[in-house]
Amino acid sequence: MLHNLFRSSVLLSTLLALLVLFLYGNIARAQTLPGFDFKQASVVQSWQPTSDIANIQATSQGMLIEISGNDPYTLGPARTYPQNLTLRLRIRLKSDQKGVGRIFFFTSAKGPNEEDSVSFLVPKAGEWVEALVPMPALGPGTSLRIDPPGVGIGKCLISSLTFEPNVKLKEPQWPKPTKPQLDDISYSVHSGDLLLVHEKQKLGSFRIQVAKKDMAVGFNRPLIGYIQAGQQQWLNLNEKAQIKTSLQDNALAVRAVVTDAGGARWGIEQRFMQAKLPNAIDVVTTVTVNQDRIVSFLPMLVVLPGVGSFGAERNHGLFAGLEYLDKPDISSSDADIIGPGSKRQFPNTELMTFPLMAIQANDRYLGLIWDKFPKFSAVFDSPDRIFKSGGHLMGVLFPGSQGMHLREGSLSPYGSETLVKGKPLVLRATIIGSTGKSVVPAVQQYIALRGLPRMPSSGMDKQGYISLAAGGWLDSKIRVGDEFRHAYWPEVIDAKSKVADAPVFLKWLAHATEDATLRTRLHTQEKATIAKVSPTDYNTAGISHVRYPLPALIYGNVAENADRAEKSGWSILGRFEPNGTLLYKPGPKEQDFGKTHFAPDANGLTAGVVESLLQDAMFSGDEKLIRAGLRMLRALDKFHDSAPRGAQTWEVPLHTPDILASAYLVRAYTLGYELTGDQHFLKEAIYWAWTGVPFIYLDKLTSQPVGPYSTIAVLGASRWKAPNWIGLPVQWCGLVYSEALYRLLRYDSKGPWKQIADGITTSGIQQSWPHTEKDFQGLLPDSFNLQSQKRNFPVINPGTVQANAIHLLGGPEIYDYRVLRKNSLIVHAPGTISEIQENPGQVSFTVKGDWLEHSYNILVSGFKAPPQARTNGQEVQSQYIGKKGYLILTANKDMRIDISTK
């Protein structure tokens, strides 16, 4: 991401309409709507094979599209549509590949754009599928662009594309939930800090306490919506049901039996019981009916935090993958997305990174976890504007939502599903709650209860990855002669650069490969590329999203690069206000990305700059600069217990929750801990590491090869409109975060950081373009569509993946640094630093640098007087720069260094 010059296939949550088709007839007869019958050859001839389509052919079954590339689409003729009539598009097709198709609608004056497009799911390959897609009013002179599902080589056969009016009926008058009427014979379940007490004679009528304070009630005015004889019917459960509540087998069981107007007998049972871990109550909801029923709305489990307690006020809220709320926020706001995409009450199920919702208030949190099967949909609204309960809304409904069953912001039915007689519908869920000042404890409890998905397979061993990465550096479009691009995409070619980080990555691959011919090519390219770079630019000339102050340690001019780091640090320091605040300031002709945020600054925006400041300070060893950097780091404490946001304000609003913000905050606080040993900094680093977890796909039920550990970047859209990044993995952002986790792992080995970092890295390798795509091999797509398993342009150099893959594959590590606090020294080396021994005036350590075929440099900074350095009793070749306190050692392979400062 967030290279905004490209078009990408983005999952959109679609609008809800109603499946009561008899209402459309009169309107359709009054106004003829354009359509395309592709079984007619004359209709097919009006469509052009515009991009990555080898041929379009008219057949008796429809328009046959032969896909020949990664971005196929065809343009159709302009037609006249009614200006003030919202529509539904119906498309019938059969595709070689399942995935997501897309329809763009545009006029000649504007042209196709992300904002004016809709998506539809093709769930099966090789079978006829009919998709129904809500559309806005179009108007005269509108053309369509069809992006068929599938990439590479394949065929898609489209039989027809038609339109019909989108008539919407009113929802029922939703009865307002009430507080349960509890007495001495009410039933309860207790688990740690969590207590659920249930009213005897009403389904869903319960109160939840957390740490002895009321936190929520259940939805005790439930309605079932179903369709009979083409008519929408509503069944009020608690008005007509016979209800029995009991305690059996250590569970609280509530069973309701009710007969609807058509004579069908419904049975609804909810069982509440202690979960396997404390502070959690398992809930099993089972629904049966003795006649088939077309169901449009069935609440399986609904919880209303704040009702009867803290009300609509709360501190934080979380809907994993969709919402991350601080106190001033409301869910489904347009602070991050303008238009229909902002409505996230009933999202496409695929957009959730894992099934968790949580509300935090009064130093407590309450959450809901469930089995994320496609047959169920989730609802989240904070505050609750659906039932107007006076609190917040968390729930799981039937039928499921794949972006085609529910209109955002409404509970009215659209794509109903049949509940088969005698076949139980079962939802397994868990209510969680305990003490906490943010939603992070809810995330931690989710991981404790559900665990992490198993590691995905990259499909290659270490040598396979080395070959792929080498292909990316040597043979893809990322290389231009002896220079490299940061990214490449066909429409806009990124400028080439003289870079020093690419040669380092090439050198590592040359050491690691077992292919002698490839090793020679890598070394040859490494030498040619580094020769282009000015030595004073070694540590600053880079194109990877993960940067180390490393090239000078390998290629020389360490002192000059340390001096440059010092100057850079003082320059960065000048960007801060005296109190440590870093204000967002748009450029003179730039869009103001801060206008929807409740503050003039944000933690991600600030932390990225603080991290750069501390990195420069540590490499230069400037004591005053280090103190100033730590002062700016402490100023970040004002963001404690908040949501990560605002790290990508070159394109995305300052307000937008952001995994890159989590990454920067983890790195900044980890550096602070290393410099000082202050446990507060370590605790903050761990907190911010947890804030990044909701951006990661951790759903164990996914069947897609690429899915687990892929990472969405932000919960928002570019320039508030498009592309909408919700549900769309942008792995380079996650890889910056995972690299921060690898560094944190040294100090918090009990956390889940290694598995998460390894998983994110493996997903990055999975997403990279294969060898078969010669021009893009080994490159990371800017984004990845999970449903279609499609890579999106632009393509990014291999460095960000490789920096993490080195950790995943067991090294050898290319860079390490250590702070020797007893002597106020900082060591930087191109390899692992280990076996550290330190006493006042005396330090010893080993540098493992055997991946380098020649001598290299070790920088030790912070000296107040000339030191002595030895290895095996022999004096080490070195350069001491007294006025800077630098000691630059020349080393070979693995070396044990002893330094005396007495």
Coordinates of C-alpha atoms in Angstrom, one line a residue, residues 346-659:
F346 CA -22.9 -6.0 9.2
P347 CA -19.7 -6.7 7.3
N348 CA -18.7 -9.4 4.8
T349 CA -17.6 -12.2 7.1
E350 CA -14.3 -12.5 5.2
L351 CA -13.3 -9.0 6.3
M352 CA -13.0 -10.1 10.0
T353 CA -9.4 -11.0 10.8
F354 CA -10.7 -13.2 13.6
P355 CA -14.0 -13.5 15.4
L356 CA -13.7 -11.1 18.3
M357 CA -15.7 -8.1 19.4
A358 CA -15.1 -6.2 22.7
I359 CA -16.2 -3.1 24.6
Q360 CA -14.1 -1.6 27.4
A361 CA -15.4 0.8 30.1
N362 CA -15.0 1.3 33.9
D363 CA -11.6 -0.5 33.9
R364 CA -13.3 -3.7 32.6
Y365 CA -13.9 -5.3 29.2
L366 CA -16.6 -7.5 27.8
G367 CA -16.1 -9.5 24.6
L368 CA -17.7 -12.0 22.3
I369 CA -16.0 -14.8 20.5
W370 CA -17.7 -17.2 18.1
D371 CA -17.2 -19.8 15.4
K372 CA -16.8 -17.8 12.2
F373 CA -18.7 -20.0 9.8
P374 CA -20.1 -18.5 6.6
K375 CA -23.6 -19.4 7.7
F376 CA -23.4 -16.8 10.4
S377 CA -23.0 -13.0 10.2
A378 CA -21.8 -10.6 12.9
V379 CA -23.3 -7.3 14.0
F380 CA -21.3 -4.6 15.9
D381 CA -22.5 -1.1 16.6
S382 CA -21.0 1.3 19.2
P383 CA -23.1 3.1 20.2
D384 CA -26.2 0.9 19.3
R385 CA -28.1 2.7 16.6
I386 CA -29.9 -0.4 15.4
F387 CA -32.1 -1.3 18.4
K388 CA -31.5 2.1 20.2
S389 CA -30.9 0.3 23.4
G390 CA -28.9 3.1 25.0
G391 CA -25.7 1.0 25.1
H392 CA -23.7 -0.9 22.5
L393 CA -24.4 -3.9 20.3
M394 CA -22.5 -7.1 19.8
G395 CA -24.1 -10.2 18.2
V396 CA -24.1 -13.1 15.8
L397 CA -27.0 -13.6 13.4
F398 CA -28.3 -16.1 10.8
P399 CA -28.1 -16.1 7.8
G400 CA -24.5 -15.4 7.0
S401 CA -23.0 -12.4 5.2
Q402 CA -20.7 -12.7 2.3
G403 CA -21.3 -9.1 1.3
M404 CA -24.5 -10.1 -0.5
H405 CA -26.9 -10.9 2.4
L406 CA -27.1 -7.7 4.4
R407 CA -27.3 -4.0 3.6
E408 CA -24.8 -2.2 5.7
G409 CA -26.4 -0.4 8.6
S410 CA -29.7 -2.3 8.5
L411 CA -31.1 -5.6 9.7
S412 CA -33.6 -5.9 6.9
P413 CA -33.3 -9.2 4.9
Y414 CA -32.0 -9.6 1.4
G415 CA -30.5 -13.0 0.6
S416 CA -32.5 -15.3 2.9
E417 CA -31.5 -18.9 3.6
T418 CA -33.6 -22.0 4.1
L419 CA -33.6 -23.5 7.6
V420 CA -34.3 -27.2 6.8
K421 CA -36.8 -29.0 9.0
G422 CA -35.3 -31.2 11.6
K423 CA -31.7 -30.0 10.9
P424 CA -30.3 -28.2 13.9
L425 CA -28.6 -24.8 13.4
V426 CA -25.9 -24.6 16.1
L427 CA -23.7 -21.6 17.1
R428 CA -20.9 -22.0 19.5
A429 CA -19.7 -18.8 21.1
T430 CA -17.9 -17.5 24.2
I431 CA -18.6 -14.5 26.3
I432 CA -15.4 -13.1 27.9
G433 CA -14.8 -10.4 30.5
S434 CA -12.4 -9.2 33.1
T435 CA -10.5 -6.2 34.3
G436 CA -8.5 -4.0 31.9
K437 CA -7.8 -0.5 30.8
S438 CA -8.0 -1.2 27.1
V439 CA -9.3 -3.9 24.7
V440 CA -5.8 -5.6 24.6
P441 CA -6.7 -8.0 27.4
A442 CA -9.6 -9.2 25.3
V443 CA -7.2 -9.9 22.4
Q444 CA -4.9 -11.8 24.9
Q445 CA -7.9 -13.8 26.1
Y446 CA -8.9 -14.7 22.6
I447 CA -5.4 -16.1 21.9
A448 CA -5.4 -18.0 25.2
L449 CA -8.8 -19.6 24.4
R450 CA -8.5 -20.1 20.6
G451 CA -4.8 -20.3 20.1
L452 CA -3.0 -19.3 16.9
P453 CA -3.4 -21.0 13.5
R454 CA -0.8 -23.5 12.5
M455 CA 2.0 -22.2 10.4
P456 CA 1.1 -21.9 6.7
S457 CA 3.4 -23.6 4.1
S458 CA 5.4 -21.4 1.8
G459 CA 5.8 -24.4 -0.5
M460 CA 9.6 -24.1 -0.5
D461 CA 12.7 -24.8 1.6
K462 CA 15.5 -22.4 2.4
Q463 CA 17.2 -23.0 -0.9
G464 CA 13.9 -22.5 -2.7
Y465 CA 13.4 -19.1 -1.0
I466 CA 17.0 -18.1 -1.8
S467 CA 16.4 -18.8 -5.4
L468 CA 13.1 -16.9 -5.5
A469 CA 14.6 -13.8 -3.7
A470 CA 17.7 -13.9 -6.0
G471 CA 15.4 -14.0 -9.0
G472 CA 13.6 -10.9 -7.6
W473 CA 16.9 -8.9 -7.2
L474 CA 18.6 -10.1 -10.4
D475 CA 15.9 -10.9 -13.0
S476 CA 12.8 -8.9 -12.3
K477 CA 11.7 -5.5 -13.3
I478 CA 12.9 -4.1 -10.0
R479 CA 16.5 -4.0 -11.3
V480 CA 17.6 -1.5 -13.9
G481 CA 21.2 -2.2 -14.8
D482 CA 23.2 -1.8 -11.6
E483 CA 20.4 0.2 -9.9
F484 CA 17.1 -0.7 -8.3
R485 CA 13.6 0.5 -8.0
H486 CA 11.7 0.5 -4.7
A487 CA 8.6 -0.7 -6.6
Y488 CA 7.4 -1.3 -10.1
W489 CA 4.0 -1.3 -11.8
P490 CA 3.3 -1.3 -15.5
E491 CA 1.3 2.0 -15.7
V492 CA 3.8 4.1 -13.7
I493 CA 7.4 3.2 -13.5
D494 CA 9.1 4.1 -10.2
A495 CA 12.4 5.9 -10.5
K496 CA 15.6 3.8 -10.2
S497 CA 18.0 4.5 -7.4
K498 CA 21.6 4.0 -6.3
V499 CA 21.1 1.8 -3.3
A500 CA 23.3 0.2 -0.6
D501 CA 20.8 -2.1 1.1
A502 CA 20.3 -4.3 -2.0
P503 CA 24.0 -5.2 -2.2
V504 CA 23.8 -6.4 1.5
F505 CA 20.8 -8.6 0.7
L506 CA 22.6 -9.9 -2.4
K507 CA 25.7 -10.7 -0.4
W508 CA 23.6 -12.7 2.2
L509 CA 22.0 -14.7 -0.6
A510 CA 25.4 -15.4 -2.2
H511 CA 26.6 -16.8 1.1
A512 CA 23.4 -18.9 1.7
T513 CA 23.0 -20.4 -1.8
E514 CA 24.3 -23.8 -2.7
D515 CA 24.2 -22.9 -6.4
A516 CA 27.7 -21.9 -7.4
T517 CA 26.6 -20.2 -10.6
L518 CA 24.0 -18.2 -8.8
R519 CA 26.5 -17.2 -6.2
T520 CA 28.8 -15.8 -8.8
R521 CA 25.9 -13.7 -10.3
L522 CA 24.9 -12.4 -6.9
H523 CA 28.5 -11.3 -6.0
T524 CA 28.9 -9.7 -9.4
Q525 CA 25.7 -7.7 -9.1
E526 CA 26.5 -6.8 -5.5
K527 CA 29.9 -5.3 -6.4
A528 CA 28.5 -3.4 -9.4
T529 CA 25.6 -1.9 -7.4
I530 CA 27.6 -0.8 -4.3
A531 CA 30.1 0.8 -6.6
K532 CA 27.4 3.2 -7.7
V533 CA 26.8 4.5 -4.2
S534 CA 28.6 7.4 -2.6
P535 CA 30.3 6.0 0.6
T536 CA 28.7 8.7 2.8
D537 CA 25.3 7.5 1.6
Y538 CA 25.8 3.8 2.6
N539 CA 23.4 3.8 5.5
T540 CA 20.8 6.1 4.0
A541 CA 20.5 4.9 0.4
G542 CA 17.9 2.1 0.7
I543 CA 14.7 0.8 -0.8
S544 CA 13.5 -1.8 1.7
H545 CA 10.8 -1.0 4.2
V546 CA 13.1 -2.5 6.9
R547 CA 16.3 -0.5 7.3
Y548 CA 19.5 -1.2 9.3
P549 CA 22.5 1.1 9.7
L550 CA 24.4 -1.8 8.2
P551 CA 26.1 -1.1 4.8
A552 CA 28.9 1.0 6.3
L553 CA 29.8 -1.8 8.6
I554 CA 30.4 -4.0 5.6
Y555 CA 31.7 -1.6 3.0
G556 CA 33.5 1.0 5.1
N557 CA 33.3 4.7 5.9
V558 CA 31.7 4.0 9.3
A559 CA 32.8 7.3 10.9
E560 CA 31.3 9.4 8.0
N561 CA 28.0 7.5 8.2
A562 CA 27.9 7.8 12.0
D563 CA 28.4 11.6 11.7
R564 CA 25.6 11.7 9.1
A565 CA 23.4 9.8 11.6
E566 CA 24.1 12.4 14.3
K567 CA 23.2 15.3 12.0
S568 CA 20.1 13.5 10.9
G569 CA 19.1 12.9 14.5
W570 CA 19.4 16.6 15.4
S571 CA 17.5 17.6 12.3
I572 CA 14.6 15.2 13.3
L573 CA 14.6 16.6 16.8
G574 CA 13.7 20.0 15.3
R575 CA 10.4 18.6 14.1
F576 CA 9.0 18.2 17.7
E577 CA 7.2 20.8 19.8
P578 CA 8.9 21.6 23.1
N579 CA 6.5 19.2 24.9
G580 CA 7.4 16.3 22.6
T581 CA 4.3 16.6 20.4
L582 CA 4.7 16.0 16.7
L583 CA 2.0 17.9 14.9
Y584 CA 0.5 16.8 11.6
K585 CA 1.0 19.5 9.0
P586 CA -0.2 19.0 5.5
G587 CA 1.9 20.3 2.6
P588 CA 0.9 23.5 0.9
K589 CA -1.1 21.8 -1.9
E590 CA -1.8 18.5 -0.2
Q591 CA -5.1 17.2 1.1
D592 CA -5.5 17.7 4.9
F593 CA -5.5 14.1 6.2
G594 CA -5.8 15.4 9.8
K595 CA -9.2 17.0 9.4
T596 CA -11.3 14.1 10.7
H597 CA -9.0 13.3 13.7
F598 CA -9.9 14.4 17.2
A599 CA -6.3 15.6 17.8
P600 CA -3.6 17.4 15.9
D601 CA -1.2 14.4 16.4
A602 CA -1.3 10.6 16.5
N603 CA 0.9 7.9 18.0
G604 CA 1.8 6.3 14.7
L605 CA 2.8 9.5 13.1
T606 CA 4.9 10.4 16.2
A607 CA 6.4 7.0 16.9
G608 CA 7.8 6.6 13.4
V609 CA 9.8 9.8 13.8
V610 CA 10.8 8.9 17.4
E611 CA 12.1 5.5 16.2
S612 CA 14.2 7.2 13.4
L613 CA 15.6 9.6 16.0
L614 CA 16.6 6.9 18.4
Q615 CA 18.2 4.8 15.6
D616 CA 20.3 7.8 14.5
A617 CA 21.2 8.5 18.1
M618 CA 22.3 4.9 18.8
F619 CA 24.4 4.7 15.7
S620 CA 26.1 8.0 16.3
G621 CA 26.5 7.3 20.1
D622 CA 25.8 11.0 20.8
E623 CA 24.9 11.1 24.5
K624 CA 22.9 14.3 24.3
L625 CA 21.0 13.1 21.2
I626 CA 20.2 9.9 23.0
R627 CA 18.8 11.8 26.0
A628 CA 16.8 14.0 23.7
G629 CA 15.4 11.0 21.9
L630 CA 14.4 9.3 25.2
R631 CA 12.6 12.5 26.2
M632 CA 10.6 12.3 23.0
L633 CA 9.9 8.7 23.7
R634 CA 8.5 9.4 27.1
A635 CA 6.2 12.0 25.6
L636 CA 4.6 9.1 23.7
D637 CA 3.3 7.8 27.0
K638 CA 0.3 10.1 26.6
F639 CA -1.0 7.6 24.1
H640 CA -0.9 4.8 26.6
D641 CA -3.9 2.3 26.3
S642 CA -5.1 3.8 23.0
A643 CA -5.5 2.5 19.5
P644 CA -2.5 2.5 17.1
R645 CA -3.2 5.0 14.3
G646 CA -1.9 7.6 11.9
A647 CA 1.3 6.1 10.6
Q648 CA 0.5 6.5 6.8
T649 CA -0.6 10.1 6.4
W650 CA 1.0 10.3 2.9
E651 CA -2.3 8.7 1.8
V652 CA -4.6 7.7 4.6
P653 CA -6.3 9.9 7.2
L654 CA -4.4 10.6 10.5
H655 CA -7.4 9.1 12.4
T656 CA -7.1 5.7 10.8
P657 CA -6.1 2.6 12.9
D658 CA -2.9 1.3 11.5
I659 CA -0.6 -1.8 12.0

